[in-house]
């Protein structure tokens, strides 16, 4: 099993920035692909960003391209999500996720590939 522990998050005003982080532990060889999802009450969980660890391909949802940046601490199974130009619609519970591989379909990541999840960290953007 892979355990994922998120940190960061909090509240910020529109246009502000936040950074959240995730540390993987346990059978980290199963965390070859790591990423972030978000969810608001009553809505499905939405994939936000993901990467192939070890300097591999990076994927973003269209809704966050140009504003969010996912990165990793090489060799430490730690990923970060730097969120800039935040909007009220970015408010959500953000979950770290991991999978043995970043499966793609026609070059786009298959978000359903993730099967390990963290507890989530809340991000609130006020107008």
JSON list of C-alpha atoms in Angstrom, two decimals:
[
{"chain": "A", "resi": 1, "resn": "UNK", "atom": "CA", "xyz": [0.00, 0.00, 0.00]},
{"chain": "A", "resi": 2, "resn": "UNK", "atom": "CA", "xyz": [0.92, 3.61, -0.51]},
{"chain": "A", "resi": 3, "resn": "UNK", "atom": "CA", "xyz": [0.20, 6.22, 2.12]},
{"chain": "A", "resi": 4, "resn": "UNK", "atom": "CA", "xyz": [-0.17, 9.82, 1.01]},
{"chain": "A", "resi": 5, "resn": "UNK", "atom": "CA", "xyz": [0.04, 12.77, 3.37]},
{"chain": "A", "resi": 6, "resn": "UNK", "atom": "CA", "xyz": [-0.93, 16.25, 2.22]},
{"chain": "A", "resi": 7, "resn": "UNK", "atom": "CA", "xyz": [0.11, 19.55, 3.74]},
{"chain": "A", "resi": 8, "resn": "UNK", "atom": "CA", "xyz": [-0.52, 23.19, 2.98]},
{"chain": "A", "resi": 9, "resn": "UNK", "atom": "CA", "xyz": [-3.78, 24.60, 1.77]},
{"chain": "A", "resi": 10, "resn": "UNK", "atom": "CA", "xyz": [-5.83, 27.22, 3.55]},
{"chain": "A", "resi": 11, "resn": "UNK", "atom": "CA", "xyz": [-7.64, 30.40, 2.58]},
{"chain": "A", "resi": 12, "resn": "UNK", "atom": "CA", "xyz": [-6.65, 33.12, 0.15]},
{"chain": "A", "resi": 13, "resn": "UNK", "atom": "CA", "xyz": [-8.30, 35.94, -1.73]},
{"chain": "A", "resi": 14, "resn": "UNK", "atom": "CA", "xyz": [-8.98, 35.94, -5.47]},
{"chain": "A", "resi": 15, "resn": "UNK", "atom": "CA", "xyz": [-5.77, 36.32, -7.42]},
{"chain": "A", "resi": 16, "resn": "UNK", "atom": "CA", "xyz": [-3.65, 34.97, -4.61]},
{"chain": "A", "resi": 17, "resn": "UNK", "atom": "CA", "xyz": [-1.38, 31.92, -4.47]},
{"chain": "A", "resi": 18, "resn": "UNK", "atom": "CA", "xyz": [-1.13, 28.78, -2.41]},
{"chain": "A", "resi": 19, "resn": "UNK", "atom": "CA", "xyz": [1.12, 25.75, -2.39]},
{"chain": "A", "resi": 20, "resn": "UNK", "atom": "CA", "xyz": [0.14, 22.27, -1.29]},
{"chain": "A", "resi": 21, "resn": "UNK", "atom": "CA", "xyz": [2.44, 19.30, -0.90]},
{"chain": "A", "resi": 22, "resn": "UNK", "atom": "CA", "xyz": [2.16, 15.54, -0.69]},
{"chain": "A", "resi": 23, "resn": "UNK", "atom": "CA", "xyz": [4.57, 12.98, 0.70]},
{"chain": "A", "resi": 24, "resn": "UNK", "atom": "CA", "xyz": [4.26, 9.33, -0.29]},
{"chain": "A", "resi": 25, "resn": "UNK", "atom": "CA", "xyz": [5.33, 6.53, 2.01]},
{"chain": "A", "resi": 26, "resn": "UNK", "atom": "CA", "xyz": [4.97, 2.78, 2.19]},
{"chain": "A", "resi": 27, "resn": "UNK", "atom": "CA", "xyz": [5.34, 0.87, -1.08]},
{"chain": "A", "resi": 28, "resn": "UNK", "atom": "CA", "xyz": [6.38, 3.97, -2.97]},
{"chain": "A", "resi": 29, "resn": "UNK", "atom": "CA", "xyz": [7.32, 1.96, -6.04]},
{"chain": "A", "resi": 30, "resn": "UNK", "atom": "CA", "xyz": [3.55, 1.84, -6.59]},
{"chain": "A", "resi": 31, "resn": "UNK", "atom": "CA", "xyz": [3.57, 5.66, -6.71]},
{"chain": "A", "resi": 32, "resn": "UNK", "atom": "CA", "xyz": [5.23, 5.96, -10.10]},
{"chain": "A", "resi": 33, "resn": "UNK", "atom": "CA", "xyz": [2.53, 8.40, -11.13]},
{"chain": "A", "resi": 34, "resn": "UNK", "atom": "CA", "xyz": [1.46, 11.09, -8.65]},
{"chain": "A", "resi": 35, "resn": "UNK", "atom": "CA", "xyz": [-1.08, 13.82, -8.98]},
{"chain": "A", "resi": 36, "resn": "UNK", "atom": "CA", "xyz": [-3.75, 16.06, -7.55]},
{"chain": "A", "resi": 37, "resn": "UNK", "atom": "CA", "xyz": [-7.51, 15.98, -7.71]},
{"chain": "A", "resi": 38, "resn": "UNK", "atom": "CA", "xyz": [-10.12, 18.30, -6.30]},
{"chain": "A", "resi": 39, "resn": "UNK", "atom": "CA", "xyz": [-13.72, 17.93, -5.25]},
{"chain": "A", "resi": 40, "resn": "UNK", "atom": "CA", "xyz": [-16.53, 20.16, -4.08]},
{"chain": "A", "resi": 41, "resn": "UNK", "atom": "CA", "xyz": [-19.73, 18.94, -2.40]},
{"chain": "A", "resi": 42, "resn": "UNK", "atom": "CA", "xyz": [-22.15, 17.39, -4.85]},
{"chain": "A", "resi": 43, "resn": "UNK", "atom": "CA", "xyz": [-19.63, 17.20, -7.68]},
{"chain": "A", "resi": 44, "resn": "UNK", "atom": "CA", "xyz": [-17.39, 14.46, -9.00]},
{"chain": "A", "resi": 45, "resn": "UNK", "atom": "CA", "xyz": [-13.73, 14.42, -8.18]},
{"chain": "A", "resi": 46, "resn": "UNK", "atom": "CA", "xyz": [-11.78, 16.26, -10.90]},
{"chain": "A", "resi": 47, "resn": "UNK", "atom": "CA", "xyz": [-8.22, 15.56, -11.98]},
{"chain": "A", "resi": 48, "resn": "UNK", "atom": "CA", "xyz": [-6.07, 18.70, -11.78]},
{"chain": "A", "resi": 49, "resn": "UNK", "atom": "CA", "xyz": [-2.45, 17.80, -12.46]},
{"chain": "A", "resi": 50, "resn": "UNK", "atom": "CA", "xyz": [-0.21, 14.77, -12.52]},
{"chain": "A", "resi": 51, "resn": "UNK", "atom": "CA", "xyz": [3.31, 13.75, -13.32]},
{"chain": "A", "resi": 52, "resn": "UNK", "atom": "CA", "xyz": [5.44, 10.72, -13.95]},
{"chain": "A", "resi": 53, "resn": "UNK", "atom": "CA", "xyz": [7.92, 10.77, -11.10]},
{"chain": "A", "resi": 54, "resn": "UNK", "atom": "CA", "xyz": [11.60, 10.93, -11.84]},
{"chain": "A", "resi": 55, "resn": "UNK", "atom": "CA", "xyz": [11.34, 13.77, -14.31]},
{"chain": "A", "resi": 56, "resn": "UNK", "atom": "CA", "xyz": [8.69, 12.34, -16.60]},
{"chain": "A", "resi": 57, "resn": "UNK", "atom": "CA", "xyz": [5.68, 13.73, -18.41]},
{"chain": "A", "resi": 58, "resn": "UNK", "atom": "CA", "xyz": [3.46, 16.31, -16.75]},
{"chain": "A", "resi": 59, "resn": "UNK", "atom": "CA", "xyz": [-0.28, 16.59, -17.29]},
{"chain": "A", "resi": 60, "resn": "UNK", "atom": "CA", "xyz": [-2.72, 19.39, -16.50]},
{"chain": "A", "resi": 61, "resn": "UNK", "atom": "CA", "xyz": [-6.45, 19.81, -16.69]},
{"chain": "A", "resi": 62, "resn": "UNK", "atom": "CA", "xyz": [-7.43, 22.55, -19.12]},
{"chain": "A", "resi": 63, "resn": "UNK", "atom": "CA", "xyz": [-9.03, 24.52, -16.30]},
{"chain": "A", "resi": 64, "resn": "UNK", "atom": "CA", "xyz": [-5.70, 25.08, -14.52]},
{"chain": "A", "resi": 65, "resn": "UNK", "atom": "CA", "xyz": [-3.16, 25.27, -17.36]},
{"chain": "A", "resi": 66, "resn": "UNK", "atom": "CA", "xyz": [-0.98, 28.34, -17.04]},
{"chain": "A", "resi": 67, "resn": "UNK", "atom": "CA", "xyz": [-2.00, 28.93, -13.41]},
{"chain": "A", "resi": 68, "resn": "UNK", "atom": "CA", "xyz": [-1.03, 25.74, -11.57]},
{"chain": "A", "resi": 69, "resn": "UNK", "atom": "CA", "xyz": [2.36, 24.05, -11.56]},
{"chain": "A", "resi": 70, "resn": "UNK", "atom": "CA", "xyz": [3.02, 20.53, -10.35]},
{"chain": "A", "resi": 71, "resn": "UNK", "atom": "CA", "xyz": [6.55, 19.61, -9.35]},
{"chain": "A", "resi": 72, "resn": "UNK", "atom": "CA", "xyz": [8.42, 16.96, -7.41]},
{"chain": "A", "resi": 73, "resn": "UNK", "atom": "CA", "xyz": [11.34, 16.66, -5.06]},
{"chain": "A", "resi": 74, "resn": "UNK", "atom": "CA", "xyz": [13.52, 14.27, -7.02]},
{"chain": "A", "resi": 75, "resn": "UNK", "atom": "CA", "xyz": [13.91, 10.92, -5.34]},
{"chain": "A", "resi": 76, "resn": "UNK", "atom": "CA", "xyz": [11.75, 11.84, -2.34]},
{"chain": "A", "resi": 77, "resn": "UNK", "atom": "CA", "xyz": [8.32, 10.87, -3.64]},
{"chain": "A", "resi": 78, "resn": "UNK", "atom": "CA", "xyz": [7.07, 14.32, -2.74]},
{"chain": "A", "resi": 79, "resn": "UNK", "atom": "CA", "xyz": [4.97, 16.38, -5.10]},
{"chain": "A", "resi": 80, "resn": "UNK", "atom": "CA", "xyz": [3.88, 19.98, -4.86]},
{"chain": "A", "resi": 81, "resn": "UNK", "atom": "CA", "xyz": [1.11, 21.95, -6.47]},
{"chain": "A", "resi": 82, "resn": "UNK", "atom": "CA", "xyz": [1.79, 25.66, -6.81]},
{"chain": "A", "resi": 83, "resn": "UNK", "atom": "CA", "xyz": [-1.49, 27.45, -7.46]},
{"chain": "A", "resi": 84, "resn": "UNK", "atom": "CA", "xyz": [-1.43, 31.01, -8.77]},
{"chain": "A", "resi": 85, "resn": "UNK", "atom": "CA", "xyz": [-4.10, 33.46, -9.92]},
{"chain": "A", "resi": 86, "resn": "UNK", "atom": "CA", "xyz": [-6.60, 31.58, -7.81]},
{"chain": "A", "resi": 87, "resn": "UNK", "atom": "CA", "xyz": [-10.31, 31.99, -8.46]},
{"chain": "A", "resi": 88, "resn": "UNK", "atom": "CA", "xyz": [-13.31, 31.27, -6.22]},
{"chain": "A", "resi": 89, "resn": "UNK", "atom": "CA", "xyz": [-14.12, 28.29, -8.46]},
{"chain": "A", "resi": 90, "resn": "UNK", "atom": "CA", "xyz": [-10.78, 26.75, -7.46]},
{"chain": "A", "resi": 91, "resn": "UNK", "atom": "CA", "xyz": [-12.14, 26.33, -3.94]},
{"chain": "A", "resi": 92, "resn": "UNK", "atom": "CA", "xyz": [-12.31, 22.62, -3.15]},
{"chain": "A", "resi": 93, "resn": "UNK", "atom": "CA", "xyz": [-10.89, 19.78, -1.15]},
{"chain": "A", "resi": 94, "resn": "UNK", "atom": "CA", "xyz": [-7.66, 18.86, -2.86]},
{"chain": "A", "resi": 95, "resn": "UNK", "atom": "CA", "xyz": [-6.55, 15.24, -2.78]},
{"chain": "A", "resi": 96, "resn": "UNK", "atom": "CA", "xyz": [-3.15, 13.78, -3.50]},
{"chain": "A", "resi": 97, "resn": "UNK", "atom": "CA", "xyz": [-3.29, 10.61, -5.57]},
{"chain": "A", "resi": 98, "resn": "UNK", "atom": "CA", "xyz": [-0.89, 7.96, -6.81]},
{"chain": "A", "resi": 99, "resn": "UNK", "atom": "CA", "xyz": [-0.82, 5.09, -9.26]},
{"chain": "A", "resi": 100, "resn": "UNK", "atom": "CA", "xyz": [1.66, 2.55, -10.62]},
{"chain": "A", "resi": 101, "resn": "UNK", "atom": "CA", "xyz": [1.58, 4.27, -13.99]},
{"chain": "A", "resi": 102, "resn": "UNK", "atom": "CA", "xyz": [0.22, 7.35, -15.67]},
{"chain": "A", "resi": 103, "resn": "UNK", "atom": "CA", "xyz": [-2.02, 5.75, -18.26]},
{"chain": "A", "resi": 104, "resn": "UNK", "atom": "CA", "xyz": [-2.84, 7.90, -21.24]},
{"chain": "A", "resi": 105, "resn": "UNK", "atom": "CA", "xyz": [-5.47, 7.87, -23.95]},
{"chain": "A", "resi": 106, "resn": "UNK", "atom": "CA", "xyz": [-4.57, 9.72, -27.14]},
{"chain": "A", "resi": 107, "resn": "UNK", "atom": "CA", "xyz": [-1.91, 11.59, -25.21]},
{"chain": "A", "resi": 108, "resn": "UNK", "atom": "CA", "xyz": [-4.20, 12.73, -22.41]},
{"chain": "A", "resi": 109, "resn": "UNK", "atom": "CA", "xyz": [-3.94, 11.25, -18.96]},
{"chain": "A", "resi": 110, "resn": "UNK", "atom": "CA", "xyz": [-6.57, 8.72, -17.98]},
{"chain": "A", "resi": 111, "resn": "UNK", "atom": "CA", "xyz": [-7.58, 10.18, -14.61]},
{"chain": "A", "resi": 112, "resn": "UNK", "atom": "CA", "xyz": [-9.28, 6.96, -13.53]},
{"chain": "A", "resi": 113, "resn": "UNK", "atom": "CA", "xyz": [-5.87, 5.32, -13.29]},
{"chain": "A", "resi": 114, "resn": "UNK", "atom": "CA", "xyz": [-5.28, 6.55, -9.73]},
{"chain": "A", "resi": 115, "resn": "UNK", "atom": "CA", "xyz": [-5.98, 4.14, -6.89]},
{"chain": "A", "resi": 116, "resn": "UNK", "atom": "CA", "xyz": [-4.19, 5.55, -3.84]},
{"chain": "A", "resi": 117, "resn": "UNK", "atom": "CA", "xyz": [-5.54, 8.62, -2.11]},
{"chain": "A", "resi": 118, "resn": "UNK", "atom": "CA", "xyz": [-4.64, 11.05, 0.63]},
{"chain": "A", "resi": 119, "resn": "UNK", "atom": "CA", "xyz": [-7.06, 12.50, 3.18]},
{"chain": "A", "resi": 120, "resn": "UNK", "atom": "CA", "xyz": [-7.33, 15.83, 1.42]},
{"chain": "A", "resi": 121, "resn": "UNK", "atom": "CA", "xyz": [-6.55, 19.43, 2.23]},
{"chain": "A", "resi": 122, "resn": "UNK", "atom": "CA", "xyz": [-9.00, 22.31, 1.91]},
{"chain": "A", "resi": 123, "resn": "UNK", "atom": "CA", "xyz": [-8.35, 25.26, -0.37]},
{"chain": "A", "resi": 124, "resn": "UNK", "atom": "CA", "xyz": [-10.72, 28.22, -0.10]},
{"chain": "A", "resi": 125, "resn": "UNK", "atom": "CA", "xyz": [-10.59, 31.24, -2.40]},
{"chain": "A", "resi": 126, "resn": "UNK", "atom": "CA", "xyz": [-12.71, 34.19, -1.40]},
{"chain": "A", "resi": 127, "resn": "UNK", "atom": "CA", "xyz": [-13.87, 36.93, -3.74]}
]
